[in-house]
Coordinates of C-alpha atoms in Angstrom, one line a residue:
M6 CA 108.8 92.1 47.2
S7 CA 107.2 89.4 49.4
N8 CA 104.8 90.3 52.2
I9 CA 106.5 90.7 55.6
I10 CA 103.6 91.6 57.9
Q11 CA 102.0 88.6 59.6
L12 CA 99.4 88.0 62.3
L13 CA 100.8 87.0 65.6
P14 CA 99.6 83.7 67.2
D15 CA 97.3 84.0 70.1
H16 CA 99.7 82.7 72.7
V17 CA 102.3 85.3 71.6
A18 CA 99.8 88.1 71.7
N19 CA 98.7 87.0 75.2
Q20 CA 102.3 87.1 76.4
I21 CA 102.7 90.6 75.1
A22 CA 99.5 91.7 76.8
A23 CA 100.6 90.0 80.0
G24 CA 103.6 92.3 80.1
E25 CA 101.2 95.2 80.7
V26 CA 98.6 93.5 82.9
V27 CA 100.7 91.1 84.9
Q28 CA 103.9 92.8 86.2
R29 CA 104.3 90.8 89.5
P30 CA 102.2 88.6 91.8
A31 CA 100.4 91.6 93.2
S32 CA 98.9 92.3 89.7
V33 CA 97.4 88.8 89.7
V34 CA 96.0 89.3 93.2
K35 CA 94.4 92.6 92.1
E36 CA 92.7 91.2 89.0
L37 CA 91.4 88.0 90.7
M38 CA 90.0 89.8 93.7
E39 CA 88.3 92.5 91.6
N40 CA 86.7 89.7 89.5
A41 CA 85.5 88.1 92.7
V42 CA 83.9 91.4 93.8
D43 CA 82.3 91.9 90.4
A44 CA 80.8 88.5 90.7
N45 CA 78.8 89.8 93.7
A46 CA 80.7 87.7 96.2
T47 CA 80.2 88.3 99.9
I48 CA 83.2 86.2 101.1
V49 CA 86.6 86.3 99.4
S50 CA 89.6 84.4 100.6
L51 CA 93.2 85.1 99.3
I52 CA 95.8 82.4 99.8
I53 CA 99.5 82.9 98.7
K54 CA 102.8 81.2 99.2
E55 CA 106.3 82.7 99.0
G56 CA 105.0 86.2 98.2
G57 CA 102.8 84.8 95.4
K58 CA 105.7 83.4 93.3
T59 CA 104.6 79.8 94.1
L60 CA 100.9 80.1 94.6
I61 CA 98.1 82.6 94.4
Q62 CA 94.6 81.4 95.1
V63 CA 91.4 83.4 95.3
V64 CA 88.2 81.7 96.5
D65 CA 84.8 83.4 96.4
N66 CA 81.1 82.6 96.8
G67 CA 80.0 84.7 93.9
L68 CA 77.8 83.9 90.9
G69 CA 80.2 81.4 89.3
M70 CA 80.3 80.4 85.6
S71 CA 78.9 77.8 83.4
D72 CA 81.2 75.4 81.5
T73 CA 81.0 77.5 78.3
D74 CA 81.7 80.8 80.1
A75 CA 84.5 79.2 82.1
R76 CA 86.3 78.2 78.9
L77 CA 85.5 81.4 77.1
S78 CA 86.8 83.5 80.0
F79 CA 90.4 82.7 79.1
E80 CA 90.1 84.1 75.6
R81 CA 91.3 87.6 74.8
H82 CA 88.8 90.4 75.0
A83 CA 86.1 88.1 76.3
T84 CA 84.1 89.9 79.1
S85 CA 80.7 90.1 80.6
K86 CA 81.2 93.7 81.8
I87 CA 80.6 95.7 78.5
K88 CA 79.0 95.1 75.1
A89 CA 79.6 98.3 73.3
A90 CA 82.1 101.2 73.3
E91 CA 79.5 103.5 74.9
D92 CA 79.6 101.2 78.0
L93 CA 83.0 102.5 78.8
F94 CA 81.4 105.7 80.2
H95 CA 78.8 103.8 82.2
L96 CA 81.1 101.5 84.1
H97 CA 80.1 100.1 87.5
T98 CA 82.5 97.1 87.6
K99 CA 86.2 96.8 88.1
G100 CA 87.2 95.0 85.0
F101 CA 86.0 95.7 81.4
R102 CA 88.8 94.8 79.0
G103 CA 88.6 91.0 79.1
E104 CA 92.4 90.7 79.2
A105 CA 93.2 89.7 82.8
L106 CA 92.5 85.9 82.8
A107 CA 94.0 85.5 79.3
S108 CA 97.2 87.3 80.3
I109 CA 97.5 85.4 83.6
A110 CA 97.0 82.1 81.9
A111 CA 99.6 82.9 79.3
V112 CA 102.4 83.1 81.8
S113 CA 101.4 80.6 84.5
H114 CA 99.6 77.4 85.4
V115 CA 96.0 78.1 86.2
D116 CA 93.6 75.7 88.0
M117 CA 90.0 76.9 88.1
K118 CA 86.9 75.4 89.7
T119 CA 83.5 77.2 89.3
K120 CA 79.8 76.5 89.7
T121 CA 76.6 78.5 89.4
E122 CA 73.6 78.2 91.7
V123 CA 71.4 76.6 89.1
E124 CA 73.8 73.8 88.1
E125 CA 74.2 70.5 89.9
V126 CA 78.0 70.1 89.2
G127 CA 80.7 72.6 88.5
T128 CA 83.5 72.9 86.0
H129 CA 87.2 72.1 86.5
L130 CA 89.6 73.8 84.0
M131 CA 93.4 73.6 83.8
V132 CA 95.4 76.0 81.6
E133 CA 99.1 76.0 81.0
G134 CA 100.6 78.8 78.9
S135 CA 97.3 79.7 77.2
H136 CA 96.6 76.0 76.4
I137 CA 93.7 74.3 78.0
T138 CA 95.0 70.9 79.1
Q139 CA 91.9 69.6 81.0
Q140 CA 88.2 70.4 81.3
E141 CA 85.8 68.2 83.2
P142 CA 82.9 68.3 85.6
C143 CA 83.7 68.4 89.3
V144 CA 82.0 68.8 92.7
T145 CA 82.6 72.3 94.1
P146 CA 80.6 74.8 96.1
I147 CA 78.9 77.8 94.5
G148 CA 81.3 80.4 93.3
T149 CA 84.8 80.3 91.8
S150 CA 88.2 79.2 93.0
I151 CA 91.2 80.1 90.9
S152 CA 94.8 78.9 91.7
V153 CA 97.7 80.5 89.8
K154 CA 101.0 78.6 90.2
N155 CA 104.5 79.0 88.9
L156 CA 104.1 82.6 87.7
F157 CA 106.3 83.4 84.6
F158 CA 107.3 79.7 84.3
N159 CA 107.7 80.1 80.5
I160 CA 109.4 83.6 80.7
P161 CA 112.5 83.0 82.8
A162 CA 113.8 86.6 82.2
R163 CA 110.6 88.1 83.7
R164 CA 110.8 85.7 86.6
N165 CA 114.3 86.8 87.4
F166 CA 113.2 90.4 87.6
L167 CA 110.9 89.5 90.6
K168 CA 112.1 90.7 94.0
S169 CA 112.5 88.6 97.1
A170 CA 109.5 86.9 98.6
S171 CA 109.2 89.5 101.4
V172 CA 109.1 92.4 98.9
E173 CA 106.5 90.7 96.7
H174 CA 104.5 89.9 99.8
K175 CA 104.5 93.6 100.7
H176 CA 103.1 94.5 97.3
V177 CA 100.4 91.8 97.6
I178 CA 99.4 93.3 101.0
D179 CA 99.1 96.7 99.3
E180 CA 96.7 95.4 96.6
F181 CA 94.7 93.4 99.2
Q182 CA 94.2 96.5 101.3
R183 CA 93.1 98.6 98.4
V184 CA 90.4 96.1 97.5
A185 CA 89.3 95.4 101.1
L186 CA 89.1 99.1 102.1
V187 CA 86.7 100.0 99.3
H188 CA 84.3 97.1 99.9
P189 CA 83.5 96.9 103.6
S190 CA 80.3 95.0 102.9
V191 CA 82.4 92.0 101.7
A192 CA 84.2 89.7 104.2
F193 CA 87.9 89.2 103.3
K194 CA 90.5 86.7 104.5
F195 CA 94.2 86.7 103.7
I196 CA 96.5 83.7 104.4
H197 CA 100.2 83.7 103.7
N198 CA 102.3 80.6 104.1
D199 CA 99.5 79.0 106.2
S200 CA 99.5 82.0 108.5
E201 CA 96.4 84.1 108.7
L202 CA 97.2 87.8 108.3
F203 CA 93.7 89.3 107.9
N204 CA 90.3 88.2 108.8
L205 CA 87.9 91.0 108.0
P206 CA 84.2 90.6 108.6
A207 CA 81.6 92.7 106.8
A208 CA 81.5 96.1 108.5
N209 CA 81.1 99.8 107.9
F210 CA 83.9 102.0 106.4
R211 CA 85.4 103.1 109.8
H212 CA 85.5 99.5 111.2
R213 CA 87.1 98.3 107.9
I214 CA 89.8 101.0 108.1
V215 CA 90.5 100.0 111.7
G216 CA 90.6 96.3 110.8
V217 CA 93.0 96.8 107.9
M218 CA 95.3 99.5 109.4
G219 CA 95.3 98.4 113.1
S220 CA 93.3 99.2 116.2
K221 CA 95.2 102.4 117.0
M222 CA 93.9 103.9 113.8
N223 CA 90.5 104.5 115.3
E224 CA 91.7 107.4 117.5
K225 CA 93.5 109.0 114.6
L226 CA 90.5 109.4 112.2
V227 CA 88.6 112.6 111.5
P228 CA 85.4 112.2 109.5
V229 CA 85.0 114.1 106.2
K230 CA 81.7 114.4 104.4
E231 CA 80.4 116.7 101.6
E232 CA 77.7 116.4 99.0
T233 CA 77.4 118.6 95.9
D234 CA 75.9 118.3 92.5
L235 CA 79.3 117.4 91.2
I236 CA 80.6 114.8 93.7
Q237 CA 79.7 113.0 96.9
L238 CA 82.7 113.0 99.2
Y239 CA 83.0 110.9 102.4
G240 CA 85.7 109.2 104.4
F241 CA 88.3 110.1 106.9
V242 CA 91.6 111.9 107.3
G243 CA 94.3 111.4 110.0
K244 CA 95.0 113.9 112.7
P245 CA 98.1 116.0 112.0
E246 CA 100.0 114.8 115.0
F247 CA 99.9 111.2 113.7
A248 CA 101.3 112.1 110.2
K249 CA 104.2 109.9 109.1
K250 CA 107.4 110.5 107.2
S251 CA 106.6 107.6 104.9
R252 CA 103.8 107.3 102.4
G253 CA 101.5 104.3 102.5
E254 CA 98.3 105.5 104.2
Q255 CA 97.0 107.7 101.4
F256 CA 93.9 106.2 99.7
F257 CA 91.7 107.7 97.0
F258 CA 88.7 105.7 95.8
V259 CA 86.5 106.9 92.9
N260 CA 83.3 105.0 92.2
D261 CA 84.6 102.1 94.4
R262 CA 87.9 102.0 92.5
F263 CA 91.4 102.8 94.0
I264 CA 93.1 105.5 92.0
K265 CA 96.4 107.5 92.2
H266 CA 96.0 111.2 91.5
P267 CA 98.8 113.6 92.4
Y268 CA 96.6 116.6 91.8
L269 CA 94.0 115.5 94.3
H270 CA 96.7 114.5 96.7
H271 CA 98.0 118.1 96.6
A272 CA 94.5 119.3 97.5
V273 CA 94.5 117.2 100.7
S274 CA 98.1 118.2 101.5
S275 CA 97.3 121.9 101.1
A276 CA 94.4 121.5 103.5
F277 CA 97.0 120.4 106.2
E278 CA 99.2 123.4 105.5
G279 CA 100.7 124.7 108.7
L280 CA 99.7 121.6 110.7
L281 CA 102.3 119.1 109.6
K282 CA 106.0 118.7 110.4
E283 CA 108.5 119.0 107.6
R284 CA 108.3 116.1 105.1
A285 CA 105.4 114.5 106.8
Y286 CA 102.5 112.9 104.9
P287 CA 98.9 113.0 106.2
S288 CA 96.8 109.9 106.2
Y289 CA 93.5 109.9 104.4
F290 CA 90.9 107.4 103.2
L291 CA 88.6 109.4 100.9
Y292 CA 85.7 108.0 98.8
L293 CA 84.4 110.0 95.9
Q294 CA 81.2 109.2 94.0
V295 CA 80.9 111.0 90.6
N296 CA 78.9 110.6 87.4
P297 CA 80.6 107.7 85.4
E298 CA 80.2 109.8 82.3
S299 CA 82.5 112.5 83.8
I300 CA 85.6 110.3 84.2
D301 CA 87.7 108.3 81.9
I302 CA 89.2 105.1 83.3
N303 CA 90.5 103.6 80.1
I304 CA 93.9 105.4 80.0
H305 CA 96.2 102.8 81.7
P306 CA 96.2 99.0 81.9
T307 CA 96.3 99.0 85.7
K308 CA 93.2 101.3 85.7
T309 CA 94.6 103.3 88.7
E310 CA 94.8 106.5 86.7
V311 CA 91.6 108.4 85.8
K312 CA 90.8 111.7 84.2
F313 CA 88.0 114.0 85.4
D314 CA 86.1 116.5 83.3
N315 CA 86.3 119.2 86.0
E316 CA 89.4 118.6 88.0
H317 CA 89.7 122.2 89.3
A318 CA 86.2 122.1 90.9
I319 CA 86.9 118.7 92.5
Y320 CA 90.2 120.1 93.8
S321 CA 88.5 123.0 95.5
I322 CA 85.7 120.9 97.0
L323 CA 88.2 118.4 98.3
R324 CA 90.5 121.0 99.9
S325 CA 87.7 123.0 101.5
S326 CA 86.0 119.9 102.9
V327 CA 89.1 118.5 104.5
K328 CA 90.0 121.9 105.9
H329 CA 86.4 122.3 107.3
S330 CA 86.6 118.9 109.0
L331 CA 89.9 119.7 110.6
G332 CA 88.5 122.9 112.0
Q333 CA 85.1 121.5 112.9
F334 CA 86.7 118.8 115.1
N335 CA 89.1 121.2 116.8
V336 CA 92.1 119.6 115.0
S337 CA 93.3 122.9 113.4
P338 CA 93.8 125.9 115.6
V339 CA 91.3 128.8 115.5
L340 CA 92.7 132.3 115.4
D341 CA 90.8 134.3 117.9
F342 CA 92.5 137.2 119.7
N343 CA 89.7 137.7 122.2
K344 CA 89.7 134.2 123.4
D345 CA 92.1 132.8 126.0
A346 CA 92.1 129.0 125.8
S347 CA 93.6 128.7 129.3
M348 CA 90.5 130.3 130.9
E349 CA 88.0 128.0 129.3
T350 CA 85.9 125.8 131.6
G351 CA 83.8 122.7 131.0
Y352 CA 80.2 122.9 130.1
D353 CA 79.0 121.7 133.6
Q354 CA 81.6 123.6 135.5
H355 CA 79.1 126.3 136.6
K356 CA 77.2 123.8 138.6
F357 CA 80.1 123.2 141.0
G358 CA 81.4 125.8 143.5
A359 CA 85.0 126.6 144.0
K360 CA 86.9 124.5 146.5
I361 CA 89.3 125.9 149.0
P362 CA 92.6 124.1 148.8
S363 CA 93.7 122.3 152.0
V364 CA 97.3 122.6 153.2
V365 CA 98.6 120.1 155.8
V366 CA 101.6 121.2 157.9
D367 CA 103.6 118.9 160.1
R368 CA 104.4 121.4 163.0
N369 CA 106.7 118.8 164.7
F370 CA 109.1 118.5 161.7
N371 CA 112.6 119.5 162.5
P372 CA 115.2 119.1 159.8
F373 CA 118.1 119.5 162.3
E374 CA 116.8 116.9 164.7
A375 CA 119.5 114.3 165.6
E376 CA 117.1 111.4 165.3
Y377 CA 115.9 112.2 161.8
K378 CA 115.7 109.0 159.8
F379 CA 115.9 108.5 156.1
S380 CA 113.3 106.5 154.3
S381 CA 114.0 102.8 153.8
T382 CA 114.3 103.3 150.1
F383 CA 116.8 106.2 150.2
K384 CA 120.4 105.2 149.5
L385 CA 123.5 107.4 149.9
P386 CA 125.5 107.9 146.8
S387 CA 128.7 106.7 148.5
S388 CA 129.5 103.1 148.3
K389 CA 130.8 103.2 151.9
R390 CA 128.0 104.2 154.2
N391 CA 128.1 104.3 158.0
T392 CA 125.5 102.0 159.3
S393 CA 125.0 104.1 162.4
N394 CA 123.1 107.3 162.5
P395 CA 125.3 109.8 164.4
S396 CA 124.3 113.4 165.2
W397 CA 125.5 116.2 163.0
E398 CA 127.9 117.5 165.6
A399 CA 130.0 114.3 165.2
L400 CA 130.9 115.4 161.7
Y401 CA 133.2 118.2 163.2
T402 CA 135.0 116.1 165.8
N403 CA 138.1 114.1 165.6
L404 CA 139.1 115.4 162.2
E405 CA 142.8 114.8 162.8
G406 CA 144.2 111.7 161.1
Q407 CA 141.3 111.2 158.8
D408 CA 142.9 112.5 155.6
D409 CA 143.8 109.0 154.5
D410 CA 140.3 107.8 155.1
L411 CA 138.8 110.6 153.1
L412 CA 141.0 109.8 150.1
N413 CA 139.5 106.3 150.1
I414 CA 135.9 107.3 150.1
E415 CA 134.1 106.5 146.8
V416 CA 131.5 109.0 145.6
D417 CA 129.5 109.3 142.5
S418 CA 131.0 111.7 140.1
E419 CA 128.8 114.5 138.7
Q420 CA 131.2 115.0 135.8
V421 CA 130.3 113.0 132.7
S422 CA 133.1 110.6 132.0
G423 CA 132.1 109.7 128.5
S424 CA 131.6 111.9 125.5
L425 CA 129.3 112.0 122.5
F426 CA 131.8 110.2 120.4
Q427 CA 133.6 107.1 121.6
G428 CA 136.3 105.5 119.5
E429 CA 139.1 103.0 119.8
H430 CA 141.7 104.3 117.4
T431 CA 142.8 107.8 116.5
H432 CA 145.0 108.3 113.5
H433 CA 144.7 112.1 113.2
K434 CA 145.6 114.6 115.9
S435 CA 144.2 118.1 115.3
S436 CA 146.1 121.0 116.5
G437 CA 142.9 122.9 117.6
T438 CA 139.3 123.1 116.6
F439 CA 136.7 125.7 116.3
Q440 CA 132.9 125.4 115.6
F441 CA 131.5 127.8 113.0
Q442 CA 127.8 128.5 112.7
R443 CA 127.1 125.4 114.8
K444 CA 127.5 123.4 111.6
Y445 CA 131.2 123.2 110.6
I446 CA 134.3 122.2 112.6
I447 CA 137.4 124.1 111.5
T448 CA 140.7 122.5 112.3
S449 CA 144.2 122.6 110.7
T450 CA 147.1 120.4 109.8
K451 CA 150.7 121.4 109.2
S452 CA 149.9 122.8 105.7
E453 CA 146.1 123.0 105.3
M454 CA 142.9 124.1 107.0
L455 CA 140.1 121.6 107.1
I456 CA 136.4 122.6 107.2
I457 CA 134.3 119.6 108.3
D458 CA 130.5 119.2 108.2
Q459 CA 129.8 117.9 111.6
H460 CA 126.6 116.0 110.6
R461 CA 128.2 114.3 107.7
A462 CA 131.3 113.4 109.7
H463 CA 129.3 111.8 112.4
F464 CA 127.2 110.1 109.8
R465 CA 130.4 108.4 108.4
I466 CA 131.6 107.5 111.9
L467 CA 128.3 105.8 113.0
Y468 CA 127.9 104.1 109.6
E469 CA 131.2 102.2 109.9
E470 CA 130.6 101.4 113.5
L471 CA 127.1 100.0 112.8
L472 CA 128.5 97.9 109.9
R473 CA 131.0 96.4 112.3
N474 CA 128.4 95.7 115.0
I475 CA 125.8 94.2 112.6
T476 CA 128.3 92.0 110.7
A477 CA 130.8 91.1 113.4
K478 CA 129.6 91.7 117.0
P479 CA 126.4 92.9 118.6
A480 CA 126.4 96.5 119.7
L481 CA 125.9 97.7 123.3
S482 CA 122.3 98.2 124.3
Q483 CA 120.8 100.4 127.0
Q484 CA 117.8 98.8 128.7
L485 CA 114.7 101.0 129.1
L486 CA 113.0 101.4 132.4
F487 CA 109.6 101.2 130.7
P488 CA 109.4 99.2 127.4
L489 CA 108.5 101.2 124.3
K490 CA 105.4 100.0 122.5
L491 CA 104.9 101.1 118.9
Q492 CA 101.7 100.5 117.0
L493 CA 102.4 99.4 113.4
D494 CA 100.4 98.3 110.4
T495 CA 100.9 95.0 108.6
N496 CA 103.5 96.3 106.1
E497 CA 105.6 97.8 108.9
I498 CA 105.4 94.5 110.9
S499 CA 106.7 92.6 107.9
V500 CA 109.7 95.0 107.7
F501 CA 110.5 94.5 111.3
K502 CA 110.4 90.7 111.0
T503 CA 112.8 90.9 108.1
L504 CA 115.2 93.2 109.9
K505 CA 114.8 91.8 113.4
E506 CA 118.2 90.1 113.5
S507 CA 120.1 93.1 112.1
L508 CA 118.3 95.5 114.5
T509 CA 119.3 93.3 117.4
N510 CA 122.9 93.4 116.4
A511 CA 122.6 97.2 116.0
G512 CA 121.6 97.5 119.7
F513 CA 117.8 97.2 119.7
S514 CA 116.3 94.7 122.1
I515 CA 112.9 93.6 120.7
S516 CA 111.0 91.6 123.4
E517 CA 107.7 91.1 121.5
L518 CA 106.5 91.4 117.9
G519 CA 102.8 91.1 117.6
E520 CA 100.3 91.4 114.8
D521 CA 100.1 95.2 115.0
F522 CA 102.7 96.3 117.5
V523 CA 106.3 95.9 118.5
K524 CA 107.7 96.1 122.1
I525 CA 111.3 97.4 122.5
N526 CA 113.1 96.9 125.8
G527 CA 116.5 98.2 124.8
I528 CA 118.0 100.8 122.3
P529 CA 121.5 101.6 121.1
N530 CA 123.5 103.3 123.8
R531 CA 124.0 106.5 121.8
L532 CA 120.3 106.9 120.9
P533 CA 118.2 109.1 123.1
E534 CA 114.9 107.4 124.2
S535 CA 112.9 110.4 123.1
E536 CA 114.1 110.0 119.5
T537 CA 113.6 106.3 119.2
S538 CA 110.1 106.4 117.6
I539 CA 111.3 109.1 115.2
L540 CA 114.3 107.0 114.1
L541 CA 112.2 103.9 113.6
D542 CA 109.6 105.8 111.7
Q543 CA 112.4 107.0 109.3
L544 CA 113.8 103.5 109.1
L545 CA 110.4 102.1 108.0
S546 CA 110.2 105.0 105.5
D547 CA 113.6 104.0 104.0
F548 CA 112.5 100.4 103.6
E549 CA 109.0 101.2 102.4
S550 CA 109.5 100.6 98.7
D551 CA 111.9 97.7 98.8
I552 CA 113.5 95.3 101.2
P553 CA 116.7 93.8 99.9
D554 CA 117.5 90.1 100.2
S555 CA 119.4 89.1 103.3
G556 CA 123.0 90.0 102.7
F557 CA 125.2 93.1 102.4
D558 CA 122.6 95.2 100.6
Q559 CA 120.2 94.9 103.5
T560 CA 122.9 95.5 106.1
D561 CA 124.2 98.5 104.2
R562 CA 120.9 100.2 103.9
L563 CA 120.0 99.5 107.5
A564 CA 123.4 101.0 108.7
K565 CA 122.9 104.0 106.4
S566 CA 119.3 104.7 107.7
L567 CA 120.3 104.3 111.4
A568 CA 123.5 106.3 111.1
Q569 CA 121.9 109.2 109.3
S570 CA 119.1 109.4 111.9
M571 CA 121.4 109.1 114.9
A572 CA 124.1 111.5 113.7
I573 CA 124.2 114.9 115.4
K574 CA 122.3 117.5 113.5
N575 CA 123.6 120.8 112.2
G576 CA 122.9 123.5 114.9
A577 CA 124.0 121.3 117.8
V578 CA 126.7 122.9 120.0
L579 CA 129.8 120.8 120.6
H580 CA 132.3 121.3 123.3
K581 CA 136.0 121.4 122.5
E582 CA 136.6 117.9 123.6
E583 CA 133.7 116.6 121.4
Q584 CA 135.0 118.6 118.4
T585 CA 138.4 117.0 118.8
E586 CA 137.0 113.5 119.3
L587 CA 134.9 114.0 116.2
V588 CA 137.9 114.9 114.1
N589 CA 140.0 112.1 115.4
L590 CA 137.3 109.5 114.9
L591 CA 136.6 110.8 111.4
F592 CA 140.2 110.3 110.3
S593 CA 140.3 106.8 111.7
C594 CA 137.5 105.8 109.3
K595 CA 138.2 103.8 106.2
E596 CA 136.7 106.5 103.9
P597 CA 136.8 109.9 105.8
M598 CA 136.4 112.0 102.7
L599 CA 132.8 110.9 101.7
T600 CA 129.6 110.1 103.5
P601 CA 127.9 106.7 102.8
L602 CA 125.8 108.6 100.3
N603 CA 128.9 109.8 98.5
R604 CA 128.8 113.4 99.6
L605 CA 131.8 115.4 100.7
V606 CA 132.5 115.4 104.5
F607 CA 135.2 118.1 104.5
V608 CA 137.0 120.5 102.2
K609 CA 140.7 121.7 102.3
Q610 CA 142.1 125.2 102.1
S611 CA 145.9 125.6 101.7
A612 CA 147.9 128.7 102.5
S613 CA 148.4 129.3 98.8
D614 CA 144.6 129.5 98.4
F615 CA 144.5 132.3 100.9
D616 CA 147.4 134.0 99.3
K617 CA 145.5 134.2 96.0
K618 CA 142.6 135.9 97.7
F619 CA 144.8 138.7 99.0
M620 CA 146.4 139.5 95.7

């Protein structure tokens, strides 16, 4: 039998390794920025185009490389970070495997310029699919500039799996933030499609968090600090009232490395127990310094998963430290039965005496005076107002013959003319309705009884209406007396930019979209103003992980998110007219049986079903 095992060529092995290291443009951004930080750079610039699918460029002013090192850096397992296996437990750098550049070069076109401080000229290298096509001296500043173009050009199947430019851009922002947050002493700049998104100067940790997450973040932060023999913990957690329904502001950093650790996340969440609303996630930016020998980083290619020697002790320290900080800064309530918070006074209050309130009485005021004048801004509700100002006795004179005039007087009606549900067509006429447990609407047809879930029914009605508005005609919008201004981070702003046209058709009037805020002048006519921020928060949560391309997928998801948030909740009391209108509108829908999420809206019970129960 002939030998069948053979050694794979280097370019094939590099492509296999690239499948683990380079999953999308954000993976390239992570590896290149971490290399720049490892090179002791103080200024790092990131430039991308079309979400990184066309161009990813990282420029730094670090140590640079010689011509020999520059060529060797694209070989597999070539690194300056470690020299022996024991060094894996004494890591102080981001990279150590020596696979990043080799994997990136295997699936893209790489253009690198680098120069050290001691050399007069730099080195220019061009690599295409693991093959070095050009190497020559060049004039370049101290540091390294790496451009990655046409990612996955030689693996079309992998390129087809990439999402839209907006989705890939969001993932790039995530990786940029993770590196920038943990290195505040390094200045970072981020440019996307010739537009500057971030320009972060060197600062302390708090200023860096505010620079990355937005100016409003400063008032939300509560400092956390604890030093023990096991770990050094410092950072910030967000106040409970600013917790969001979406993830995205949860950051753990261990030895200047971003990690994901569900067990430690549970420690922070448990410290907020009793302070958060249902399904709300606290914000935190926590930095842990531990002995490198007590953690293992080499368990996943992305290096975002680590194992601790003593996880239980770290869990306890983390939970108690966060809980202590929340109590220390009066964020969490203190249970004291002998203390009345309403009777507390300020520290300097004892220096000031009590003031006697002054009451001013107009003794000449007479509400029955004939010459009493209304203020110039007051307007009678009637559209027909008498311009003269007669005395009150005139109201009771000459009443004969005025019946016809009284019938023509127009007054504002106090009765609400509209209802919670407004529809154009009704195909089903219910014989009567009854609300059960403030959750179900019970009605009947000629042969059956229907039990309808009011929230799911309204969900279906609003979903189909929003689809018509977004795709066919803009919905009605109610203008706000005072514009609503929401503070958002960069990811949320990108979501708003993508969905702006669809939101406008759904009834939102967006007057201004800044770098970290959005100003809304109008909202859909059925949406209460008090619930607008909650609805938009849920909308951003639904679009957090993925934003579909423009088309039906995006419209469908937007309509589902808005309809589910705007639908009446179980527990709401509906009047008879509203119950009947809900039933009629439901059966005028194209698919009344199921919600947009394919859940039953109502169930049927026939007379025979009841007969069986009485047997």
